[in-house]
mmCIF file of C-alpha atoms and ligand atoms in Angstrom:
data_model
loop_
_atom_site.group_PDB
_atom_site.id
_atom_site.type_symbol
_atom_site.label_atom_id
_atom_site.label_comp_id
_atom_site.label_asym_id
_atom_site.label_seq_id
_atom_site.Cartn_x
_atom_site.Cartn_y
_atom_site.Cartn_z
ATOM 1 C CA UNK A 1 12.246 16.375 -15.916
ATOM 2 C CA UNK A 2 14.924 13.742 -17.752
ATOM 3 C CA UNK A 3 15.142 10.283 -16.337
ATOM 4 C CA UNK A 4 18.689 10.837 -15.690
ATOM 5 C CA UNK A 5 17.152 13.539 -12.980
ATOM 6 C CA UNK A 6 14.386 11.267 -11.046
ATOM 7 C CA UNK A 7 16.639 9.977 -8.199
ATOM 8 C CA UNK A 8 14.098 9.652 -5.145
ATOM 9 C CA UNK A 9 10.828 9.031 -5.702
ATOM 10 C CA UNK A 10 8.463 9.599 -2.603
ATOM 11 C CA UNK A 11 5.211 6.358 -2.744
ATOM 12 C CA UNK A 12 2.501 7.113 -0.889
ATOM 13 C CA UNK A 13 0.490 3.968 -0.244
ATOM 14 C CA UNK A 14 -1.932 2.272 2.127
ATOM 15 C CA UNK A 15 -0.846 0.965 5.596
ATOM 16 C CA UNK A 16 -2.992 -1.646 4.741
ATOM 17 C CA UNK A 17 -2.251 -4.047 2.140
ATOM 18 C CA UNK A 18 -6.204 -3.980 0.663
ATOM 19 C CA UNK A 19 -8.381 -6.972 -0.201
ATOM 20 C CA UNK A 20 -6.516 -8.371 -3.466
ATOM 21 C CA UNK A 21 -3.073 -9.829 -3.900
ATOM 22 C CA UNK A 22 -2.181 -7.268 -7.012
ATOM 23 C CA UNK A 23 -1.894 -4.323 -4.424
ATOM 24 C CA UNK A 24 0.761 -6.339 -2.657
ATOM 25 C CA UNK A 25 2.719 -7.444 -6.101
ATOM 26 C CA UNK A 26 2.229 -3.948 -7.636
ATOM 27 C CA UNK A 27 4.172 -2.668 -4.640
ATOM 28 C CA UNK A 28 7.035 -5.145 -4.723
ATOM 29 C CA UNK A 29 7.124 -4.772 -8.282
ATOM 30 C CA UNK A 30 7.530 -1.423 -8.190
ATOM 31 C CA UNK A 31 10.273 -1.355 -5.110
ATOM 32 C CA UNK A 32 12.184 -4.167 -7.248
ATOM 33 C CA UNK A 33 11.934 -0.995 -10.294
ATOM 34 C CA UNK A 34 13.600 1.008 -7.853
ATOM 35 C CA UNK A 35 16.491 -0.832 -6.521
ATOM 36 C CA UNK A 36 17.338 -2.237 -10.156
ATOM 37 C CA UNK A 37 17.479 1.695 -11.150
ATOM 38 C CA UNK A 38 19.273 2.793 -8.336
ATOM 39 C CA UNK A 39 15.938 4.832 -7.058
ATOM 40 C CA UNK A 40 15.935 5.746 -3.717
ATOM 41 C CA UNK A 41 12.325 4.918 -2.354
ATOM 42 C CA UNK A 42 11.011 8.052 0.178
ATOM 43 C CA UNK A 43 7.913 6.900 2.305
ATOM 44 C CA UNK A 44 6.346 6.923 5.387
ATOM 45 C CA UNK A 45 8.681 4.676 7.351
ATOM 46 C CA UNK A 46 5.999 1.708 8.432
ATOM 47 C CA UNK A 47 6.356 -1.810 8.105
ATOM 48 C CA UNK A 48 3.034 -2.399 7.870
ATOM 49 C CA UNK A 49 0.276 -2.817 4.532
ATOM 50 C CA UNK A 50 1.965 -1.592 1.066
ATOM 51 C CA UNK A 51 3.898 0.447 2.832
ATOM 52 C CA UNK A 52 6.222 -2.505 4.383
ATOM 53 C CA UNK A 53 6.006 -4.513 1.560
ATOM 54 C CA UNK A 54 7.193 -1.792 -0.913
ATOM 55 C CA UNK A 55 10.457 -0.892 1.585
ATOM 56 C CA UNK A 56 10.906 -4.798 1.944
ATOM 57 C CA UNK A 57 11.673 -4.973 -1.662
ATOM 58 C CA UNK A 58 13.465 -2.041 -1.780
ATOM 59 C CA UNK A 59 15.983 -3.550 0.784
ATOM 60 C CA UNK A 60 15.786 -7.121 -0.769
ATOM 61 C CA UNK A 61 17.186 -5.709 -3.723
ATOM 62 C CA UNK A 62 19.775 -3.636 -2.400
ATOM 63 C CA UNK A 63 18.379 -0.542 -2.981
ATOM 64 C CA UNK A 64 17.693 2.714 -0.281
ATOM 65 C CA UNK A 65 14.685 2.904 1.430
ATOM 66 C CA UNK A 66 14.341 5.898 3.701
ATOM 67 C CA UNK A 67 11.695 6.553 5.758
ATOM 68 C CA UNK A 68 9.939 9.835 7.754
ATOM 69 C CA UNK A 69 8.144 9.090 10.524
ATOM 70 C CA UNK A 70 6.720 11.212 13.317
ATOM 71 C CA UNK A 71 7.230 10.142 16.733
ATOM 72 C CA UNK A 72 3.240 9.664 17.839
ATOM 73 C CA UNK A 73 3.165 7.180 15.026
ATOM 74 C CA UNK A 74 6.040 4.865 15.853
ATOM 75 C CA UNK A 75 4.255 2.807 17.697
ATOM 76 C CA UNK A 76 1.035 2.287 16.224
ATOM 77 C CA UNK A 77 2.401 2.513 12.346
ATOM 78 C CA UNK A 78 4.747 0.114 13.214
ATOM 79 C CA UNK A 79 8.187 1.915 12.490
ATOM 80 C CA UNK A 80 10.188 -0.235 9.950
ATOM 81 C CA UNK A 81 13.543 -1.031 12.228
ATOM 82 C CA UNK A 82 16.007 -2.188 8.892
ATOM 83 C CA UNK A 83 15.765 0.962 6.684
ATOM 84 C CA UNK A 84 18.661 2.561 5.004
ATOM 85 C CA UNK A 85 17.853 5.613 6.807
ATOM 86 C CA UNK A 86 14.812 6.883 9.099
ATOM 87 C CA UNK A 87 13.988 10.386 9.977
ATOM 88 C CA UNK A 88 12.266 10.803 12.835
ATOM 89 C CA UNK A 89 9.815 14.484 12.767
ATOM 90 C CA UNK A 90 7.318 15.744 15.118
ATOM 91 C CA UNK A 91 4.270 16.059 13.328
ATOM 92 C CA UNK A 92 2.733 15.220 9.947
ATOM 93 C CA UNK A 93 3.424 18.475 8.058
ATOM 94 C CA UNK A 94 7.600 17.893 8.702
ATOM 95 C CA UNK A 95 6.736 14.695 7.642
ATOM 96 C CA UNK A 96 5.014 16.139 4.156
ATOM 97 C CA UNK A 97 7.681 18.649 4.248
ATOM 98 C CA UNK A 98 10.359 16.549 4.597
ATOM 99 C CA UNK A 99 9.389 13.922 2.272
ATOM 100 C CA UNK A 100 8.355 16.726 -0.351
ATOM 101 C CA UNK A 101 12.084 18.154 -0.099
ATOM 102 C CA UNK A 102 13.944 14.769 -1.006
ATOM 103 C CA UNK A 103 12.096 13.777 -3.611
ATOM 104 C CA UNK A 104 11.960 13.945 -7.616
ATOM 105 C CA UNK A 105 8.827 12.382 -8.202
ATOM 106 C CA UNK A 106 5.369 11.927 -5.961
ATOM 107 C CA UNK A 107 4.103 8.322 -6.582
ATOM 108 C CA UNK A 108 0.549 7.491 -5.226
ATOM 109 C CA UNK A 109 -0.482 3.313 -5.011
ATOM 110 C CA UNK A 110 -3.559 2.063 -3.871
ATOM 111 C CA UNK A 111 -4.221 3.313 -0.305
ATOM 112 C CA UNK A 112 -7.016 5.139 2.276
ATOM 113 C CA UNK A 113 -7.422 8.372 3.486
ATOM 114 C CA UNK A 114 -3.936 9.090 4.921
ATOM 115 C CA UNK A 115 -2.412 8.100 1.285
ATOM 116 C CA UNK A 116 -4.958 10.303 -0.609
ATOM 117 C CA UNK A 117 -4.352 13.641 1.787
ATOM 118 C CA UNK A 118 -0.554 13.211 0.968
ATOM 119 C CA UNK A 119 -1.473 12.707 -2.203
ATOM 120 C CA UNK A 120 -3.508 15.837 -2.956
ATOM 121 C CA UNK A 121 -1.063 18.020 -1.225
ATOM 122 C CA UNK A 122 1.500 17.142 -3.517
ATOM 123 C CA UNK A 123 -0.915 17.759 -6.633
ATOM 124 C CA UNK A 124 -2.412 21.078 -4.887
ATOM 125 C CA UNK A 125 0.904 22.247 -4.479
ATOM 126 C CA UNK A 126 1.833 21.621 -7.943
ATOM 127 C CA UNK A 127 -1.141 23.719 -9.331
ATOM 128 C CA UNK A 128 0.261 26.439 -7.021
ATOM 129 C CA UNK A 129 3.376 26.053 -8.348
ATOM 130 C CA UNK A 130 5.309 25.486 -5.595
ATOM 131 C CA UNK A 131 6.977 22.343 -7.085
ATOM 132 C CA UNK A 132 7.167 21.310 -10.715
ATOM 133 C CA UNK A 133 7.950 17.629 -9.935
ATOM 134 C CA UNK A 134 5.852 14.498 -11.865
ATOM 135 C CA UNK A 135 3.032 13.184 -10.153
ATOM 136 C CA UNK A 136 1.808 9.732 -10.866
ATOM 137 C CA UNK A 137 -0.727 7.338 -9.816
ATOM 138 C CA UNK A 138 -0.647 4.175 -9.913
ATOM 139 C CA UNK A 139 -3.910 2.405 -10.788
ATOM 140 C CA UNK A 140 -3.831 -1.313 -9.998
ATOM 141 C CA UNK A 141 -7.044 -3.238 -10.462
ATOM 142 C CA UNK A 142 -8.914 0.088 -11.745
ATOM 143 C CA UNK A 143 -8.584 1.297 -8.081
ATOM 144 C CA UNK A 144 -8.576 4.820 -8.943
ATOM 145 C CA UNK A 145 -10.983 4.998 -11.805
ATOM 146 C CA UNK A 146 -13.671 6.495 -9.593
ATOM 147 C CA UNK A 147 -10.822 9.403 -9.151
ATOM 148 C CA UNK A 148 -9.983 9.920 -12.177
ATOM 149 C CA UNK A 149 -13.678 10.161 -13.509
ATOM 150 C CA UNK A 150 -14.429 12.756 -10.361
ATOM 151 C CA UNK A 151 -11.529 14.571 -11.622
ATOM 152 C CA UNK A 152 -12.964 14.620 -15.334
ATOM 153 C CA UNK A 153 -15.968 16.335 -13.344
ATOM 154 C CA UNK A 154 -14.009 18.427 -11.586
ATOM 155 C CA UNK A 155 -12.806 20.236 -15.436
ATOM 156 C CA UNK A 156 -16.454 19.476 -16.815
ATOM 157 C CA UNK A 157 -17.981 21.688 -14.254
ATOM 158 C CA UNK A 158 -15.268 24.317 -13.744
ATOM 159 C CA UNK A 159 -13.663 23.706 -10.850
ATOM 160 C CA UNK A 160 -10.106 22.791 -12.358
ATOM 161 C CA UNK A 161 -8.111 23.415 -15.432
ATOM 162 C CA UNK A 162 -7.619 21.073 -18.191
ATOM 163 C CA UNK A 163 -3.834 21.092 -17.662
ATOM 164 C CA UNK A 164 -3.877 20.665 -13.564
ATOM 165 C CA UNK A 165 -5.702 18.111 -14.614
ATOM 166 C CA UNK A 166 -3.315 16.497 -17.347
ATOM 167 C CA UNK A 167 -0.946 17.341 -14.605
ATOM 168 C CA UNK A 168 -1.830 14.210 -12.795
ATOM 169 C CA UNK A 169 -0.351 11.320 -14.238
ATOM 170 C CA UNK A 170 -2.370 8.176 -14.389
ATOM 171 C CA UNK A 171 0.086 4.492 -15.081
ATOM 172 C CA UNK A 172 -1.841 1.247 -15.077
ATOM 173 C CA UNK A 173 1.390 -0.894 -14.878
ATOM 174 C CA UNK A 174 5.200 -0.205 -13.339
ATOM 175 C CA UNK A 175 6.639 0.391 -16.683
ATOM 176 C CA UNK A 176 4.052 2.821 -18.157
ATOM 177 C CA UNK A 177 4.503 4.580 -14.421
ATOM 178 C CA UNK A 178 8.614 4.843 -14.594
ATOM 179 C CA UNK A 179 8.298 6.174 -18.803
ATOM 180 C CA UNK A 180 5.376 8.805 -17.739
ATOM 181 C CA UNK A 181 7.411 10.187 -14.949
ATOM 182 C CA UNK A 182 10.397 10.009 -16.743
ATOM 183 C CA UNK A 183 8.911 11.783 -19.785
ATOM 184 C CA UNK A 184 7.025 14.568 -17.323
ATOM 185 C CA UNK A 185 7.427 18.443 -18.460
ATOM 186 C CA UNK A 186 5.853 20.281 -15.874
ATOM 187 C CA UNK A 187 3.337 22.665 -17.235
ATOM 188 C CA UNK A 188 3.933 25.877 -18.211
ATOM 189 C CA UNK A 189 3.144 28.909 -16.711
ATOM 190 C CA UNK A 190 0.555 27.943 -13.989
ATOM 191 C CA UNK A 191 -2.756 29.353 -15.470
ATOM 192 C CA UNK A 192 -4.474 28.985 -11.709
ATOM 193 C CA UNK A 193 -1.493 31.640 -10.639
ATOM 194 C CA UNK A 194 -2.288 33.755 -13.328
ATOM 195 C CA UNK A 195 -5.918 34.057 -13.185
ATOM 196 C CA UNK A 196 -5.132 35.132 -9.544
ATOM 197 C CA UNK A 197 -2.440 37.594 -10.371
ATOM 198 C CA UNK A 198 -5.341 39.370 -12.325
ATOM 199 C CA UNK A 199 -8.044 39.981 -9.593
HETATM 200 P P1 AMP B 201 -3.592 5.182 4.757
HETATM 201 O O1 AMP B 201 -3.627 5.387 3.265
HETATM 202 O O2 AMP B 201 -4.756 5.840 5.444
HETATM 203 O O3 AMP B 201 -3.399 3.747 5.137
HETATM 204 O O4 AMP B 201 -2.317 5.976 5.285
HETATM 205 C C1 AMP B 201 -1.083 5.896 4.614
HETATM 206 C C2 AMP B 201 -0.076 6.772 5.295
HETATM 207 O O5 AMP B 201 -0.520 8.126 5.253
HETATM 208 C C3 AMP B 201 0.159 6.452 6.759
HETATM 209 O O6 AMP B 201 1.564 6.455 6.989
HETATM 210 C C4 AMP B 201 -0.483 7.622 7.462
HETATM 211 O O7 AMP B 201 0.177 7.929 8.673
HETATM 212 C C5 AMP B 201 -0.242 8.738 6.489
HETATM 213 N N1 AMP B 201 -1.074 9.912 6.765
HETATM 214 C C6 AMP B 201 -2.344 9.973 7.196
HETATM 215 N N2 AMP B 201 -2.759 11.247 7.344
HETATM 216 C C7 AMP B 201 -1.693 12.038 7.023
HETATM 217 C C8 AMP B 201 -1.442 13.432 6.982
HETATM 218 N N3 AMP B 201 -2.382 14.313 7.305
HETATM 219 N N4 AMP B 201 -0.209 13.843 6.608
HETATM 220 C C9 AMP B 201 0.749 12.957 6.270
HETATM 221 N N5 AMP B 201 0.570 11.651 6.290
HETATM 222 C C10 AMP B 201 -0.626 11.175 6.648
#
C-alpha cells in the first residue's frame, strides 16, 4: 500500500504506561508523526497508560484522534472526554470490528494482554486473508524481542510460514515504523489459504 493511501492508522497499546519513560515518549512521538502527516490515530478511546498519552498528542498537535469504546469499559478504562470523535459499541468484537474497518494500517506499541489479543487478531486475520493492510510493531526498549524470537520458533518448528511471518513488521524507532508501513506490499497469494483449498 503507497503512503499516499495510509490515512488512519489503528495503535494498539497498553492502558498502562509500563515501567520506563521511553514507552511514554515513543507514544507521543509517534501521535506528534501523526498529526504532522495528517494521520488520523484509531484506538481504544481511554485516557489512561499509552493509550491517553498517544491521543493527547494527537490532539496537541491538531490532529484526529478517534476512539471505540464499549460501554462496560467507560468507566473503568477511563473514556477520553476531548476526542475528535468517539464511538461508543457494545462489546469488544464491534470494537475490533469497528476499529479494523477504519483503518489503513494496524500499529502495535508496548502493551499487556488486551494490546497483544488485538494485536494477533489483526495479524491472524491477515494470514487468512481477510485484510491485506501493514502490520507493524513497534519495539521500544527491545520490548518485543521475546516475540519476535517465539515467532522465529514458530517458522523453525512448522507452525507458520516464512512469509506470515515476514508479514509482521518489526520498527525499532517512529521513522523506520512510518517508511515500513508505507513501503508494505501485502503478500501474495496467501499460501495458508492455499494449502487449505487443497485438503
Ligand atoms: P492492555 O494492553 O491489557 O493494557 O489493554 C489495552 C487495550 O486492549 C485496552 O483498551 C483493553 O480494553 C483492550 N482489550 C483487552 N482485551 C480485548 C479484547 N478481547 N478485544 C479488544 N480489546 C481488548
Amino acid at each position: 500500500m503507497a503512503s499516499s493511501k495510509i490515512q488512519s492508522v489503528a495503535v494498539y497499546c497498553g492502558s498502562s504506561s509500563g515501567t520506563k519513560p521511553e514507552f511514554e515518549l515513543a507514544a507521543r512521538e509517534l501521535g506528534k508523526r501523526f498529526a504532522d502527516n495528517n494521520i488520523q490515530l484509531i484506538y481504544g478511546g481511554a485516557k489512561v497508560g499509552l493509550m491517553g498519552h498517544i491521543a493527547n498528542e494527537v490532539l496537541i498537535h491538531n490532529g484526529k484522534a478517534i476512539g471505540v469504546l464499549p460501554t462496560f469499559l467507560a468507566a473503568k478504562e477511563v473514556a477520553h472526554d476531548a476526542l475528535t470523535e468517539m464511538h461508543m459499541v457494545d462489546n469488544m468484537h464491534e470494537r475490533k470490528a469497528m476499529m479494523h474497518e477504519l483503518s489503513d494500517a494496524f500499529v502495535a506499541l508496548p502493551g499487556g494482554y488486551g494490546t497483544f489479543e488485538e494485536l494477533f487478531e489483526m495479524i491472524t486475520w491477515g494470514q487468512l486473508g481477510l485484510h491485506k493492510k501493514p502490520i507493524a510493531i513497534l519495539n521500544v526498549l527491545g520490548y518485543y524481542d521475546a516475540l519476535a524470537a517465539q515467532m522465529k520458533n514458530m517458522v523453525e518448528y512448522g507452525f507458520l510460514k516464512q512469509d506470515a511471518h515476514d508479514m509482521v513488521l518489526v520498527a525499532t524507532s517512529v521513522t523506520d515504523l512510518m517508511r515500513q508501513i508505507s513501503g508494505y506490499h501485502a503478500m501474495q497469494g496467501h499460501k495458508w489459504i492455499s494449502d487449505l483449498e487443497q485438503t
